[in-house]
Amino acid sequence: DVKVTQSSRYLVKRTGEKVFLECVQDMDHENMFWYRQDPGLGLRLIYFSYDVKMKEKGDIPEGYSVSREKKERFSLILESASTNQTSMYLCASSLWGPHQNTEAFFGQGTRLTVV
Amino acid sequence: GNSVTQMEGPVTLSEEAFLTINCTYTATGYPSLFWYVQYPGEGLQLLLKATKADDKGSNKGFEATYRKETTSFHLEKGSVQVSDSAVYFCALSNSGGSNYKLTFGKGTLLTVNP
């Protein structure tokens, strides 16, 4: 069974803390993604990576960074958490290649609250 | 750029009612189209997809047809069940080069009452 696993379901952090959200996939996928999900806004892409050590900004990268040191792991970093980063964060992965075949698989999400 | 517009929710139906959730898109070229579903407390999972014009995707009684002339991919189900209560997202992919990115609509919350 294919799997994308996010390290935490719920997190509460203080303003100004450095926060790490971890995501691991066991499908040997090249592409990995971080989205945030907010009511009324749907899913918005923060960053994605198409290879180890490679990354590209998505639509809302400000305040975030990412790390991909190994193929199976993609980390989202909030350098200095702020209350407007309170959200549901979703990790996803997919195969590299023609987009017709590249279904994305999602983790269960991490609900982050910044107080 | 790419964009997806889907009908605003929430949608509330009785069991066995007919469901339509409208989705239209803007994209260059020939995107692939998807419907994802998110059950309470879970991540998204693919419901169905269509990769070219006039293709029909289907799964679990849900269907959607890729209409290029109207740039639409409406989701339908003939008889909904309580277990279909979830948030439904329409999405497209239109990769530049070989990378794959999804553009999502805002989601439609469906509640089915017994």
XYZ file of C-alpha atoms in Angstrom:
229
model
C 0.000 0.000 0.000
C 1.446 3.324 -1.064
C 2.109 5.754 1.700
C 2.951 9.359 2.430
C 3.529 9.895 6.129
C 3.628 13.209 7.912
C 5.386 13.182 11.248
C 2.677 14.925 13.283
C -1.104 15.213 13.042
C -1.288 18.184 15.397
C 1.310 20.739 16.472
C 1.134 23.805 18.683
C 4.060 26.225 18.496
C 4.831 29.663 19.826
C 5.336 32.761 17.717
C 8.969 33.092 16.680
C 9.811 29.400 17.045
C 11.531 27.500 14.254
C 9.202 24.711 13.149
C 9.997 21.582 11.159
C 7.308 19.572 9.387
C 8.520 16.232 8.107
C 7.173 14.107 5.279
C 8.300 10.664 4.138
C 7.110 8.640 1.140
C 7.811 4.999 0.418
C 6.976 4.967 -3.309
C 10.356 6.083 -4.706
C 8.675 9.178 -6.182
C 10.786 11.935 -7.632
C 8.339 14.779 -7.000
C 7.311 15.984 -3.564
C 5.122 18.918 -2.605
C 4.024 20.996 0.353
C 0.595 22.643 0.318
C -1.317 24.574 2.893
C -5.089 24.269 3.135
C -7.235 27.091 4.479
C -11.022 27.442 4.533
C -12.280 29.280 1.487
C -8.863 29.248 -0.174
C -8.482 25.585 -1.042
C -4.955 24.193 -1.415
C -2.063 26.486 -2.208
C 1.368 25.248 -3.208
C 4.216 26.408 -0.972
C 7.226 24.559 -2.440
C 7.935 21.508 -4.496
C 10.953 19.385 -5.242
C 11.596 17.221 -8.314
C 14.875 15.678 -7.181
C 17.182 15.415 -4.206
C 18.517 18.857 -3.239
C 16.332 20.480 -5.916
C 13.463 22.785 -5.015
C 11.214 25.338 -6.615
C 8.966 27.974 -5.132
C 5.258 27.505 -5.385
C 2.608 30.184 -5.126
C 3.141 31.204 -1.478
C 6.768 30.524 -0.432
C 7.226 33.570 1.802
C 8.080 32.624 5.377
C 8.912 29.035 4.452
C 11.900 27.028 3.323
C 12.352 23.358 2.450
C 14.974 20.664 2.557
C 15.315 17.496 0.493
C 18.491 15.655 1.452
C 17.107 12.201 0.630
C 14.690 11.140 -2.053
C 12.068 9.856 0.365
C 12.043 12.811 2.752
C 10.865 16.408 2.239
C 10.889 18.848 5.117
C 9.047 22.139 5.423
C 10.651 24.730 7.684
C 9.026 27.769 9.212
C 12.029 29.904 10.117
C 10.119 32.072 12.592
C 6.541 30.954 13.055
C 3.802 33.553 12.973
C 0.102 33.339 13.771
C -0.833 33.730 10.092
C 0.898 30.416 9.460
C -1.719 28.599 11.501
C -3.117 26.167 8.955
C -3.417 22.594 7.735
C -0.266 21.503 5.914
C -0.427 18.707 3.365
C 2.495 16.843 1.843
C 2.179 14.989 -1.455
C 4.355 12.993 -3.820
C 4.194 11.847 -7.427
C 6.261 10.208 -10.129
C 8.357 12.299 -12.484
C 7.204 12.222 -16.076
C 4.314 12.958 -18.388
C 1.651 14.600 -16.334
C -1.068 12.293 -17.541
C 0.371 9.524 -15.424
C 1.390 11.487 -12.407
C -1.278 10.992 -9.777
C -0.389 12.758 -6.538
C -0.565 10.869 -3.237
C -1.226 12.848 -0.099
C -0.352 12.480 3.547
C -2.966 12.900 6.276
C -1.983 16.459 7.020
C -0.498 18.356 9.955
C -2.699 20.862 11.681
C -0.349 23.566 12.964
C -1.455 26.189 15.451
C 0.859 29.101 16.200
C 0.051 30.929 19.427
C -1.789 31.024 -15.758
C -3.810 28.020 -14.745
C -6.926 28.293 -12.625
C -9.825 26.137 -11.473
C -13.239 27.405 -10.442
C -15.681 25.090 -8.726
C -19.102 25.737 -7.302
C -19.296 27.228 -3.863
C -20.528 25.036 -1.089
C -21.706 23.794 1.139
C -23.983 21.366 -0.653
C -26.497 19.440 1.438
C -28.438 16.529 -0.044
C -30.610 13.704 1.132
C -29.486 10.137 0.623
C -30.155 8.825 -2.922
C -30.331 12.342 -4.393
C -28.516 13.278 -7.606
C -25.259 15.179 -7.225
C -23.600 17.681 -9.524
C -20.568 19.746 -8.563
C -19.557 22.146 -11.310
C -15.933 22.727 -12.243
C -14.490 24.927 -14.980
C -10.858 25.626 -15.742
C -8.493 27.972 -17.512
C -5.278 26.555 -18.895
C -3.063 26.617 -21.934
C -2.486 23.505 -23.954
C -4.008 20.193 -22.943
C -4.221 19.753 -19.200
C -5.161 16.602 -17.330
C -8.145 16.992 -15.017
C -8.791 15.402 -11.625
C -11.291 15.156 -8.837
C -9.866 14.581 -5.373
C -11.894 13.805 -2.249
C -11.041 14.578 1.354
C -12.945 12.662 4.010
C -13.108 14.166 7.521
C -9.755 14.078 9.263
C -7.892 12.669 6.285
C -5.670 13.828 3.452
C -6.772 14.033 -0.168
C -7.180 10.966 -2.330
C -7.730 10.737 -6.049
C -11.350 10.031 -6.971
C -11.105 10.062 -10.770
C -9.209 11.634 -13.631
C -9.343 12.315 -17.364
C -6.333 13.045 -19.509
C -7.780 14.214 -22.824
C -10.867 15.799 -24.318
C -14.056 13.695 -24.204
C -12.512 11.225 -21.760
C -14.833 10.156 -18.954
C -13.359 9.373 -15.566
C -15.371 7.196 -13.207
C -14.993 5.611 -9.774
C -17.306 4.591 -6.902
C -20.362 5.696 -8.903
C -18.936 9.155 -9.576
C -18.357 10.364 -13.136
C -16.901 13.406 -14.860
C -16.386 14.123 -18.560
C -13.559 16.293 -19.907
C -15.281 18.922 -22.079
C -12.726 21.020 -23.892
C -15.305 23.127 -25.724
C -16.774 24.367 -22.445
C -13.550 23.951 -20.398
C -15.492 21.970 -17.825
C -15.162 18.800 -15.755
C -18.362 18.529 -13.727
C -18.634 15.804 -11.099
C -21.853 13.748 -10.999
C -23.291 10.861 -9.044
C -26.725 9.417 -9.562
C -27.493 8.420 -5.977
C -25.399 9.750 -3.103
C -24.854 7.988 0.207
C -24.132 9.301 3.681
C -20.602 7.948 3.291
C -20.023 10.368 0.370
C -19.993 13.299 2.804
C -16.612 14.935 2.223
C -14.864 17.873 0.591
C -14.391 17.533 -3.168
C -11.607 19.299 -5.047
C -11.344 19.779 -8.775
C -7.769 20.081 -10.037
C -5.708 20.279 -13.191
C -2.149 19.571 -14.117
C -0.445 21.310 -16.966
C 3.199 20.693 -16.500
C 5.796 22.952 -17.978
C 8.463 20.566 -19.119
C 8.548 17.381 -17.121
C 7.545 18.656 -13.740
C 4.140 17.974 -12.402
C 2.119 20.537 -10.485
C -1.536 20.514 -9.518
C -3.747 23.592 -9.457
C -6.763 23.143 -7.173
C -10.172 24.678 -6.896
C -11.283 25.896 -3.484
C -13.200 22.747 -2.629
C -16.887 21.965 -2.174
C -18.176 20.539 1.088
C -20.852 17.905 0.539
C -23.064 16.727 3.375
C -25.464 13.849 2.763
C -28.226 13.334 5.300
C -29.965 9.989 5.892
